[in-house]
Amino acid sequence: MPEILEVEMFRRSASLVIGRTVKSVTATDRIVVPEPAAVRMLVGRRITDVTRRGKMMTIHAGPARDPLAIDVHFGMSGRIIVDGSSPIDELAYGASDDTKWIRFALRFASGEMLLSDPRRFARVQPSSAWAGLGPDAFEVGKREFIDRVGARRAPLKAVLLDQSVLAGLGNMLVDEILLRAGLDPRRLVNTVSPTELGNVHAVMRRVLPELARKGGSHAGRLSAELRFAGAACPVDAHPMDRCVVGGRTTIFCPRHQH
Ligand SMILES: [Zn+2]
Protein backbone atom coordinates (compact mmCIF):
# COMPACT_ATOMS: atom_id res chain seq x y z
CA MET A 1 0.00 0.00 0.00
CA PRO A 2 1.48 3.38 -0.98
CA GLU A 3 2.39 5.36 2.12
CA ILE A 4 3.73 8.89 2.30
CA LEU A 5 7.22 7.83 1.11
CA GLU A 6 5.92 6.02 -1.97
CA VAL A 7 3.58 8.91 -2.81
CA GLU A 8 6.54 11.30 -2.57
CA MET A 9 8.33 9.08 -5.13
CA PHE A 10 5.26 9.23 -7.37
CA ARG A 11 5.15 13.02 -7.00
CA ARG A 12 8.77 13.36 -8.09
CA SER A 13 8.12 11.08 -11.04
CA ALA A 14 4.93 12.96 -12.01
CA SER A 15 6.87 16.24 -11.86
CA LEU A 16 8.42 15.22 -15.18
CA VAL A 17 5.21 16.36 -16.91
CA ILE A 18 5.34 19.92 -15.52
CA GLY A 19 5.35 22.31 -18.48
CA ARG A 20 3.59 19.88 -20.82
CA THR A 21 0.15 20.57 -22.29
CA VAL A 22 -2.52 17.88 -21.92
CA LYS A 23 -3.64 16.52 -25.31
CA SER A 24 -6.12 13.95 -24.03
CA VAL A 25 -7.53 12.51 -20.82
CA THR A 26 -8.63 8.90 -20.39
CA ALA A 27 -11.07 8.62 -17.49
CA THR A 28 -13.39 5.72 -18.21
CA ASP A 29 -13.45 4.04 -14.81
CA ARG A 30 -16.34 5.55 -12.83
CA ILE A 31 -15.11 4.15 -9.52
CA VAL A 32 -11.59 5.55 -9.76
CA VAL A 33 -12.70 8.72 -11.56
CA PRO A 34 -16.20 9.50 -10.24
CA GLU A 35 -16.43 12.90 -11.97
CA PRO A 36 -14.91 12.32 -15.42
CA ALA A 37 -16.25 15.55 -16.95
CA ALA A 38 -14.46 17.64 -14.32
CA VAL A 39 -11.21 15.73 -14.85
CA ARG A 40 -11.44 16.05 -18.65
CA MET A 41 -11.27 19.82 -18.16
CA LEU A 42 -7.49 19.21 -18.06
CA VAL A 43 -7.46 18.90 -21.86
CA GLY A 44 -5.65 21.87 -23.43
CA ARG A 45 -4.18 23.00 -20.12
CA ARG A 46 -0.52 23.13 -19.19
CA ILE A 47 0.62 21.27 -16.07
CA THR A 48 2.13 23.87 -13.73
CA ASP A 49 3.01 21.86 -10.63
CA VAL A 50 2.61 18.52 -8.87
CA THR A 51 2.37 18.71 -5.07
CA ARG A 52 1.76 16.29 -2.24
CA ARG A 53 0.01 16.48 1.09
CA GLY A 54 0.18 13.33 3.15
CA LYS A 55 -0.69 10.41 0.88
CA MET A 56 -2.54 12.62 -1.61
CA MET A 57 -0.90 13.99 -4.76
CA THR A 58 -2.30 17.03 -6.56
CA ILE A 59 -1.81 17.87 -10.23
CA HIS A 60 -2.06 21.62 -10.87
CA ALA A 61 -2.82 23.03 -14.30
CA GLY A 62 -3.08 26.54 -15.71
CA PRO A 63 -3.91 29.06 -16.90
CA ALA A 64 -3.26 31.30 -13.87
CA ARG A 65 -6.60 33.16 -14.31
CA ASP A 66 -8.56 29.87 -14.23
CA PRO A 67 -6.45 27.14 -12.63
CA LEU A 68 -7.57 23.54 -12.15
CA ALA A 69 -6.27 21.11 -9.53
CA ILE A 70 -6.90 17.37 -9.56
CA ASP A 71 -6.16 15.13 -6.57
CA VAL A 72 -4.86 11.61 -6.93
CA HIS A 73 -5.21 9.23 -3.99
CA PHE A 74 -3.46 5.94 -4.62
CA GLY A 75 -5.59 3.62 -2.46
CA MET A 76 -4.21 0.11 -1.93
CA SER A 77 -2.44 -0.57 -5.20
CA GLY A 78 -2.25 2.60 -7.31
CA ARG A 79 0.99 3.44 -9.14
CA ILE A 80 2.10 6.24 -11.39
CA ILE A 81 3.83 5.42 -14.65
CA VAL A 82 5.40 8.37 -16.49
CA ASP A 83 6.76 7.97 -20.00
CA GLY A 84 6.85 4.21 -19.54
CA SER A 85 8.55 3.97 -16.17
CA SER A 86 7.48 3.94 -12.53
CA PRO A 87 9.59 4.75 -9.44
CA ILE A 88 8.22 1.58 -7.81
CA ASP A 89 8.40 -1.54 -9.88
CA GLU A 90 5.36 -3.70 -10.34
CA LEU A 91 6.91 -6.71 -8.60
CA ALA A 92 7.02 -4.83 -5.30
CA TYR A 93 3.23 -4.63 -5.46
CA GLY A 94 2.60 -8.10 -6.83
CA ALA A 95 0.98 -6.40 -9.81
CA SER A 96 1.93 -6.14 -13.42
CA ASP A 97 1.62 -3.41 -15.99
CA ASP A 98 -1.42 -4.97 -17.63
CA THR A 99 -3.07 -2.19 -19.64
CA LYS A 100 -6.51 -3.16 -18.34
CA TRP A 101 -5.45 -1.71 -14.98
CA ILE A 102 -4.86 1.78 -16.38
CA ARG A 103 -7.72 3.73 -14.78
CA PHE A 104 -6.62 7.24 -15.68
CA ALA A 105 -4.23 8.65 -18.26
CA LEU A 106 -2.96 12.04 -19.35
CA ARG A 107 -1.39 12.11 -22.79
CA PHE A 108 0.85 14.87 -24.06
CA ALA A 109 2.36 15.70 -27.44
CA SER A 110 5.30 13.76 -26.11
CA GLY A 111 4.86 11.13 -23.42
CA GLU A 112 2.11 10.18 -21.00
CA MET A 113 1.25 9.82 -17.35
CA LEU A 114 -0.75 6.74 -16.36
CA LEU A 115 -2.40 5.59 -13.15
CA SER A 116 -2.40 1.81 -12.88
CA ASP A 117 -4.58 0.32 -10.15
CA PRO A 118 -5.55 -3.37 -10.16
CA ARG A 119 -7.77 -3.05 -7.07
CA ARG A 120 -9.56 0.22 -7.95
CA PHE A 121 -9.26 1.88 -4.53
CA ALA A 122 -7.44 4.84 -6.12
CA ARG A 123 -9.38 8.07 -6.66
CA VAL A 124 -8.85 10.92 -9.11
CA GLN A 125 -11.06 13.95 -8.54
CA PRO A 126 -11.24 17.75 -8.37
CA SER A 127 -9.18 19.06 -5.50
CA SER A 128 -11.85 20.40 -3.16
CA ALA A 129 -13.01 16.85 -2.52
CA TRP A 130 -10.04 16.33 -0.22
CA ALA A 131 -10.61 19.15 2.28
CA GLY A 132 -10.02 18.27 5.91
CA LEU A 133 -6.52 16.81 5.71
CA GLY A 134 -4.16 17.70 8.54
CA PRO A 135 -0.67 19.12 7.94
CA ASP A 136 1.81 16.94 6.08
CA ALA A 137 3.93 14.62 8.23
CA PHE A 138 7.13 15.69 6.45
CA GLU A 139 6.50 19.35 7.21
CA VAL A 140 4.54 19.71 10.47
CA GLY A 141 6.41 21.64 13.18
CA LYS A 142 6.90 20.30 16.71
CA ARG A 143 4.52 22.76 18.42
CA GLU A 144 1.69 22.12 15.94
CA PHE A 145 2.27 18.36 16.15
CA ILE A 146 2.01 18.35 19.96
CA ASP A 147 -1.10 20.58 19.90
CA ARG A 148 -2.94 18.57 17.24
CA VAL A 149 -2.08 15.05 18.43
CA GLY A 150 -2.34 15.86 22.14
CA ALA A 151 -5.85 17.32 21.77
CA ARG A 152 -7.41 13.92 21.04
CA ARG A 153 -8.66 11.20 23.40
CA ALA A 154 -7.90 7.95 21.64
CA PRO A 155 -5.03 5.45 21.48
CA LEU A 156 -1.80 7.10 20.36
CA LYS A 157 -1.54 4.95 17.23
CA ALA A 158 -5.14 5.65 16.17
CA VAL A 159 -4.51 9.41 16.44
CA LEU A 160 -1.30 9.21 14.37
CA LEU A 161 -3.20 7.29 11.66
CA ASP A 162 -6.02 9.88 11.56
CA GLN A 163 -5.39 11.83 8.34
CA SER A 164 -7.40 14.80 9.63
CA VAL A 165 -4.90 15.16 12.50
CA LEU A 166 -1.76 14.55 10.44
CA ALA A 167 -1.60 13.66 6.76
CA GLY A 168 0.62 10.88 5.55
CA LEU A 169 1.35 8.21 8.16
CA GLY A 170 0.19 4.65 7.50
CA ASN A 171 0.23 1.46 9.53
CA MET A 172 3.86 0.40 9.07
CA LEU A 173 5.28 3.89 9.55
CA VAL A 174 3.38 4.44 12.80
CA ASP A 175 4.57 1.09 14.21
CA GLU A 176 8.14 1.98 13.19
CA ILE A 177 7.99 5.44 14.79
CA LEU A 178 6.49 4.16 18.07
CA LEU A 179 9.03 1.32 18.23
CA ARG A 180 11.85 3.87 17.98
CA ALA A 181 10.18 6.34 20.34
CA GLY A 182 9.60 3.57 22.93
CA LEU A 183 5.89 4.30 23.33
CA ASP A 184 3.02 1.83 23.64
CA PRO A 185 0.67 2.28 20.63
CA ARG A 186 -2.37 1.51 22.85
CA ARG A 187 -1.75 4.34 25.31
CA LEU A 188 -4.47 6.97 25.38
CA VAL A 189 -2.95 10.05 23.89
CA ASN A 190 -4.15 12.28 26.75
CA THR A 191 -1.81 10.31 29.06
CA VAL A 192 1.20 10.96 26.80
CA SER A 193 3.19 13.99 27.98
CA PRO A 194 4.14 16.90 25.68
CA THR A 195 7.80 15.86 26.12
CA GLU A 196 6.99 12.34 24.91
CA LEU A 197 4.97 13.72 21.98
CA GLY A 198 7.89 16.03 21.15
CA ASN A 199 10.07 12.92 21.02
CA VAL A 200 7.59 11.18 18.68
CA HIS A 201 7.80 14.24 16.42
CA ALA A 202 11.61 14.16 16.46
CA VAL A 203 11.67 10.43 15.65
CA MET A 204 9.14 10.94 12.83
CA ARG A 205 11.22 13.73 11.32
CA ARG A 206 14.28 11.43 11.32
CA VAL A 207 12.52 8.26 10.14
CA LEU A 208 10.74 9.75 7.09
CA PRO A 209 13.85 11.01 5.24
CA GLU A 210 15.83 7.93 6.33
CA LEU A 211 13.28 5.49 4.87
CA ALA A 212 12.82 7.68 1.79
CA ARG A 213 16.56 7.25 1.13
CA LYS A 214 16.33 3.50 1.73
CA GLY A 215 13.48 3.11 -0.75
CA GLY A 216 10.16 3.15 1.14
CA SER A 217 8.06 2.37 4.18
CA HIS A 218 9.05 -1.31 4.12
CA ALA A 219 12.71 -0.41 4.78
CA GLY A 220 12.39 0.25 8.53
CA ARG A 221 13.87 -1.68 11.45
CA LEU A 222 10.42 -3.24 11.99
CA SER A 223 10.49 -4.93 8.61
CA ALA A 224 7.65 -6.98 7.14
CA GLU A 225 9.48 -10.18 8.17
CA LEU A 226 9.22 -9.14 11.84
CA ARG A 227 5.51 -8.34 11.78
CA PHE A 228 4.32 -11.32 13.84
CA ALA A 229 3.87 -12.10 17.54
CA GLY A 230 7.03 -13.58 19.00
CA ALA A 231 9.45 -12.03 16.51
CA ALA A 232 12.58 -10.63 18.18
CA CYS A 233 12.34 -6.89 18.85
CA PRO A 234 14.96 -5.12 16.68
CA VAL A 235 15.80 -2.86 19.67
CA ASP A 236 16.24 -5.37 22.52
CA ALA A 237 15.40 -8.84 21.07
CA HIS A 238 12.44 -9.30 23.45
CA PRO A 239 9.54 -11.25 21.80
CA MET A 240 7.09 -8.77 20.31
CA ASP A 241 3.31 -8.73 20.76
CA ARG A 242 0.56 -8.36 18.18
CA CYS A 243 -2.73 -6.55 18.79
CA VAL A 244 -5.29 -4.41 16.95
CA VAL A 245 -5.31 -0.63 17.49
CA GLY A 246 -7.49 1.74 15.50
CA GLY A 247 -8.66 -1.24 13.48
CA ARG A 248 -5.13 -2.02 12.28
CA THR A 249 -2.78 -4.91 13.05
CA THR A 250 -0.11 -3.60 15.38
CA ILE A 251 3.27 -5.05 16.31
CA PHE A 252 5.00 -3.67 19.40
CA CYS A 253 7.53 -4.61 22.06
CA PRO A 254 6.04 -5.00 25.56
CA ARG A 255 9.50 -4.58 27.14
CA HIS A 256 10.65 -1.21 25.81
CA GLN A 257 7.43 0.44 24.54
CA HIS A 258 5.52 2.02 27.46
ZN1 LIG B 1 11.97 -4.01 22.51
Tab-separated table of C-alpha atoms and ligand atoms in Angstrom:
chain	number	residue	atom	x	y	z
A	1	MET	CA	0.000	0.000	0.000
A	2	PRO	CA	1.481	3.381	-0.984
A	3	GLU	CA	2.392	5.355	2.123
A	4	ILE	CA	3.735	8.894	2.298
A	5	LEU	CA	7.216	7.829	1.107
A	6	GLU	CA	5.922	6.022	-1.965
A	7	VAL	CA	3.578	8.908	-2.808
A	8	GLU	CA	6.537	11.297	-2.573
A	9	MET	CA	8.325	9.080	-5.134
A	10	PHE	CA	5.257	9.231	-7.374
A	11	ARG	CA	5.152	13.024	-6.998
A	12	ARG	CA	8.774	13.359	-8.094
A	13	SER	CA	8.118	11.082	-11.043
A	14	ALA	CA	4.927	12.957	-12.013
A	15	SER	CA	6.868	16.242	-11.864
A	16	LEU	CA	8.424	15.217	-15.185
A	17	VAL	CA	5.205	16.360	-16.910
A	18	ILE	CA	5.345	19.917	-15.521
A	19	GLY	CA	5.349	22.307	-18.479
A	20	ARG	CA	3.590	19.878	-20.822
A	21	THR	CA	0.146	20.573	-22.288
A	22	VAL	CA	-2.515	17.884	-21.924
A	23	LYS	CA	-3.644	16.519	-25.312
A	24	SER	CA	-6.120	13.952	-24.027
A	25	VAL	CA	-7.529	12.513	-20.821
A	26	THR	CA	-8.626	8.903	-20.392
A	27	ALA	CA	-11.065	8.624	-17.493
A	28	THR	CA	-13.389	5.725	-18.209
A	29	ASP	CA	-13.448	4.044	-14.807
A	30	ARG	CA	-16.342	5.553	-12.829
A	31	ILE	CA	-15.111	4.151	-9.521
A	32	VAL	CA	-11.585	5.547	-9.756
A	33	VAL	CA	-12.698	8.716	-11.565
A	34	PRO	CA	-16.205	9.496	-10.237
A	35	GLU	CA	-16.427	12.898	-11.968
A	36	PRO	CA	-14.913	12.317	-15.418
A	37	ALA	CA	-16.250	15.547	-16.946
A	38	ALA	CA	-14.455	17.640	-14.324
A	39	VAL	CA	-11.213	15.735	-14.850
A	40	ARG	CA	-11.440	16.046	-18.654
A	41	MET	CA	-11.273	19.821	-18.157
A	42	LEU	CA	-7.495	19.209	-18.065
A	43	VAL	CA	-7.457	18.904	-21.865
A	44	GLY	CA	-5.653	21.865	-23.432
A	45	ARG	CA	-4.185	23.000	-20.117
A	46	ARG	CA	-0.524	23.125	-19.191
A	47	ILE	CA	0.624	21.268	-16.067
A	48	THR	CA	2.127	23.874	-13.727
A	49	ASP	CA	3.013	21.858	-10.632
A	50	VAL	CA	2.605	18.519	-8.869
A	51	THR	CA	2.365	18.708	-5.074
A	52	ARG	CA	1.765	16.285	-2.235
A	53	ARG	CA	0.011	16.480	1.094
A	54	GLY	CA	0.185	13.330	3.150
A	55	LYS	CA	-0.691	10.411	0.877
A	56	MET	CA	-2.539	12.619	-1.612
A	57	MET	CA	-0.899	13.993	-4.756
A	58	THR	CA	-2.297	17.027	-6.561
A	59	ILE	CA	-1.812	17.873	-10.229
A	60	HIS	CA	-2.061	21.624	-10.871
A	61	ALA	CA	-2.824	23.031	-14.304
A	62	GLY	CA	-3.079	26.542	-15.710
A	63	PRO	CA	-3.915	29.063	-16.897
A	64	ALA	CA	-3.265	31.300	-13.873
A	65	ARG	CA	-6.600	33.158	-14.306
A	66	ASP	CA	-8.557	29.868	-14.227
A	67	PRO	CA	-6.448	27.144	-12.631
A	68	LEU	CA	-7.566	23.544	-12.152
A	69	ALA	CA	-6.270	21.109	-9.533
A	70	ILE	CA	-6.895	17.366	-9.558
A	71	ASP	CA	-6.164	15.133	-6.571
A	72	VAL	CA	-4.855	11.609	-6.927
A	73	HIS	CA	-5.206	9.233	-3.991
A	74	PHE	CA	-3.455	5.937	-4.615
A	75	GLY	CA	-5.593	3.616	-2.458
A	76	MET	CA	-4.210	0.115	-1.926
A	77	SER	CA	-2.440	-0.567	-5.195
A	78	GLY	CA	-2.254	2.599	-7.305
A	79	ARG	CA	0.991	3.441	-9.144
A	80	ILE	CA	2.103	6.237	-11.385
A	81	ILE	CA	3.828	5.418	-14.647
A	82	VAL	CA	5.396	8.370	-16.489
A	83	ASP	CA	6.765	7.974	-20.005
A	84	GLY	CA	6.848	4.208	-19.540
A	85	SER	CA	8.550	3.967	-16.166
A	86	SER	CA	7.484	3.937	-12.531
A	87	PRO	CA	9.589	4.748	-9.436
A	88	ILE	CA	8.221	1.576	-7.811
A	89	ASP	CA	8.396	-1.539	-9.881
A	90	GLU	CA	5.359	-3.704	-10.336
A	91	LEU	CA	6.908	-6.714	-8.602
A	92	ALA	CA	7.016	-4.834	-5.299
A	93	TYR	CA	3.225	-4.632	-5.463
A	94	GLY	CA	2.601	-8.098	-6.831
A	95	ALA	CA	0.977	-6.400	-9.807
A	96	SER	CA	1.928	-6.140	-13.425
A	97	ASP	CA	1.623	-3.414	-15.995
A	98	ASP	CA	-1.419	-4.965	-17.625
A	99	THR	CA	-3.071	-2.194	-19.636
A	100	LYS	CA	-6.510	-3.158	-18.343
A	101	TRP	CA	-5.449	-1.709	-14.979
A	102	ILE	CA	-4.856	1.776	-16.383
A	103	ARG	CA	-7.723	3.732	-14.783
A	104	PHE	CA	-6.625	7.242	-15.681
A	105	ALA	CA	-4.231	8.649	-18.257
A	106	LEU	CA	-2.959	12.038	-19.345
A	107	ARG	CA	-1.386	12.106	-22.791
A	108	PHE	CA	0.852	14.870	-24.058
A	109	ALA	CA	2.363	15.702	-27.441
A	110	SER	CA	5.303	13.760	-26.113
A	111	GLY	CA	4.858	11.127	-23.417
A	112	GLU	CA	2.113	10.178	-21.004
A	113	MET	CA	1.253	9.822	-17.347
A	114	LEU	CA	-0.748	6.736	-16.360
A	115	LEU	CA	-2.403	5.587	-13.151
A	116	SER	CA	-2.400	1.807	-12.884
A	117	ASP	CA	-4.584	0.319	-10.149
A	118	PRO	CA	-5.550	-3.372	-10.157
A	119	ARG	CA	-7.767	-3.055	-7.069
A	120	ARG	CA	-9.561	0.215	-7.946
A	121	PHE	CA	-9.260	1.882	-4.534
A	122	ALA	CA	-7.440	4.838	-6.120
A	123	ARG	CA	-9.383	8.071	-6.658
A	124	VAL	CA	-8.850	10.915	-9.113
A	125	GLN	CA	-11.055	13.946	-8.538
A	126	PRO	CA	-11.236	17.749	-8.368
A	127	SER	CA	-9.177	19.061	-5.496
A	128	SER	CA	-11.851	20.404	-3.159
A	129	ALA	CA	-13.008	16.853	-2.525
A	130	TRP	CA	-10.044	16.329	-0.218
A	131	ALA	CA	-10.606	19.147	2.281
A	132	GLY	CA	-10.020	18.274	5.911
A	133	LEU	CA	-6.520	16.809	5.714
A	134	GLY	CA	-4.158	17.705	8.541
A	135	PRO	CA	-0.670	19.123	7.944
A	136	ASP	CA	1.812	16.943	6.079
A	137	ALA	CA	3.928	14.619	8.233
A	138	PHE	CA	7.128	15.686	6.448
A	139	GLU	CA	6.495	19.353	7.208
A	140	VAL	CA	4.543	19.707	10.469
A	141	GLY	CA	6.407	21.641	13.184
A	142	LYS	CA	6.902	20.303	16.710
A	143	ARG	CA	4.515	22.757	18.415
A	144	GLU	CA	1.693	22.125	15.938
A	145	PHE	CA	2.269	18.357	16.147
A	146	ILE	CA	2.012	18.349	19.963
A	147	ASP	CA	-1.098	20.576	19.901
A	148	ARG	CA	-2.942	18.568	17.241
A	149	VAL	CA	-2.079	15.052	18.430
A	150	GLY	CA	-2.345	15.860	22.142
A	151	ALA	CA	-5.849	17.316	21.774
A	152	ARG	CA	-7.410	13.918	21.038
A	153	ARG	CA	-8.659	11.204	23.401
A	154	ALA	CA	-7.901	7.950	21.640
A	155	PRO	CA	-5.031	5.447	21.480
A	156	LEU	CA	-1.797	7.097	20.356
A	157	LYS	CA	-1.538	4.949	17.228
A	158	ALA	CA	-5.142	5.649	16.167
A	159	VAL	CA	-4.511	9.405	16.437
A	160	LEU	CA	-1.302	9.205	14.375
A	161	LEU	CA	-3.196	7.288	11.660
A	162	ASP	CA	-6.020	9.880	11.560
A	163	GLN	CA	-5.389	11.831	8.336
A	164	SER	CA	-7.400	14.802	9.630
A	165	VAL	CA	-4.898	15.161	12.500
A	166	LEU	CA	-1.759	14.549	10.443
A	167	ALA	CA	-1.604	13.662	6.757
A	168	GLY	CA	0.623	10.876	5.555
A	169	LEU	CA	1.346	8.214	8.156
A	170	GLY	CA	0.192	4.648	7.503
A	171	ASN	CA	0.226	1.456	9.530
A	172	MET	CA	3.859	0.397	9.074
A	173	LEU	CA	5.282	3.887	9.553
A	174	VAL	CA	3.381	4.442	12.803
A	175	ASP	CA	4.569	1.087	14.206
A	176	GLU	CA	8.138	1.975	13.190
A	177	ILE	CA	7.990	5.436	14.792
A	178	LEU	CA	6.488	4.158	18.072
A	179	LEU	CA	9.033	1.316	18.228
A	180	ARG	CA	11.846	3.868	17.981
A	181	ALA	CA	10.177	6.337	20.343
A	182	GLY	CA	9.602	3.569	22.926
A	183	LEU	CA	5.891	4.304	23.330
A	184	ASP	CA	3.020	1.830	23.635
A	185	PRO	CA	0.672	2.282	20.635
A	186	ARG	CA	-2.370	1.507	22.851
A	187	ARG	CA	-1.745	4.343	25.307
A	188	LEU	CA	-4.475	6.972	25.375
A	189	VAL	CA	-2.947	10.053	23.892
A	190	ASN	CA	-4.151	12.279	26.749
A	191	THR	CA	-1.811	10.311	29.055
A	192	VAL	CA	1.199	10.959	26.802
A	193	SER	CA	3.191	13.992	27.981
A	194	PRO	CA	4.145	16.898	25.679
A	195	THR	CA	7.797	15.857	26.119
A	196	GLU	CA	6.989	12.339	24.908
A	197	LEU	CA	4.970	13.725	21.983
A	198	GLY	CA	7.890	16.026	21.151
A	199	ASN	CA	10.070	12.915	21.021
A	200	VAL	CA	7.590	11.182	18.681
A	201	HIS	CA	7.804	14.243	16.419
A	202	ALA	CA	11.612	14.163	16.462
A	203	VAL	CA	11.673	10.431	15.652
A	204	MET	CA	9.142	10.939	12.832
A	205	ARG	CA	11.224	13.731	11.316
A	206	ARG	CA	14.285	11.433	11.321
A	207	VAL	CA	12.521	8.263	10.143
A	208	LEU	CA	10.741	9.749	7.088
A	209	PRO	CA	13.846	11.006	5.236
A	210	GLU	CA	15.834	7.931	6.334
A	211	LEU	CA	13.283	5.487	4.867
A	212	ALA	CA	12.818	7.683	1.789
A	213	ARG	CA	16.557	7.254	1.129
A	214	LYS	CA	16.329	3.498	1.733
A	215	GLY	CA	13.475	3.110	-0.746
A	216	GLY	CA	10.162	3.150	1.138
A	217	SER	CA	8.064	2.369	4.178
A	218	HIS	CA	9.050	-1.312	4.125
A	219	ALA	CA	12.713	-0.408	4.783
A	220	GLY	CA	12.385	0.251	8.527
A	221	ARG	CA	13.871	-1.680	11.452
A	222	LEU	CA	10.424	-3.242	11.991
A	223	SER	CA	10.494	-4.930	8.607
A	224	ALA	CA	7.648	-6.978	7.136
A	225	GLU	CA	9.484	-10.176	8.174
A	226	LEU	CA	9.218	-9.137	11.842
A	227	ARG	CA	5.508	-8.340	11.784
A	228	PHE	CA	4.325	-11.323	13.838
A	229	ALA	CA	3.870	-12.102	17.541
A	230	GLY	CA	7.035	-13.585	19.001
A	231	ALA	CA	9.449	-12.027	16.509
A	232	ALA	CA	12.578	-10.626	18.178
A	233	CYS	CA	12.336	-6.885	18.852
A	234	PRO	CA	14.963	-5.121	16.684
A	235	VAL	CA	15.799	-2.861	19.669
A	236	ASP	CA	16.242	-5.368	22.522
A	237	ALA	CA	15.396	-8.836	21.072
A	238	HIS	CA	12.438	-9.303	23.447
A	239	PRO	CA	9.543	-11.248	21.802
A	240	MET	CA	7.086	-8.771	20.314
A	241	ASP	CA	3.306	-8.735	20.761
A	242	ARG	CA	0.559	-8.362	18.180
A	243	CYS	CA	-2.727	-6.553	18.790
A	244	VAL	CA	-5.285	-4.415	16.946
A	245	VAL	CA	-5.310	-0.633	17.494
A	246	GLY	CA	-7.486	1.739	15.500
A	247	GLY	CA	-8.661	-1.244	13.476
A	248	ARG	CA	-5.127	-2.017	12.281
A	249	THR	CA	-2.783	-4.906	13.046
A	250	THR	CA	-0.114	-3.597	15.376
A	251	ILE	CA	3.270	-5.046	16.310
A	252	PHE	CA	5.003	-3.675	19.396
A	253	CYS	CA	7.526	-4.611	22.056
A	254	PRO	CA	6.039	-4.998	25.556
A	255	ARG	CA	9.496	-4.576	27.136
A	256	HIS	CA	10.646	-1.211	25.809
A	257	GLN	CA	7.433	0.435	24.544
A	258	HIS	CA	5.518	2.020	27.458
B	1	ZN	ZN	11.967	-4.011	22.506
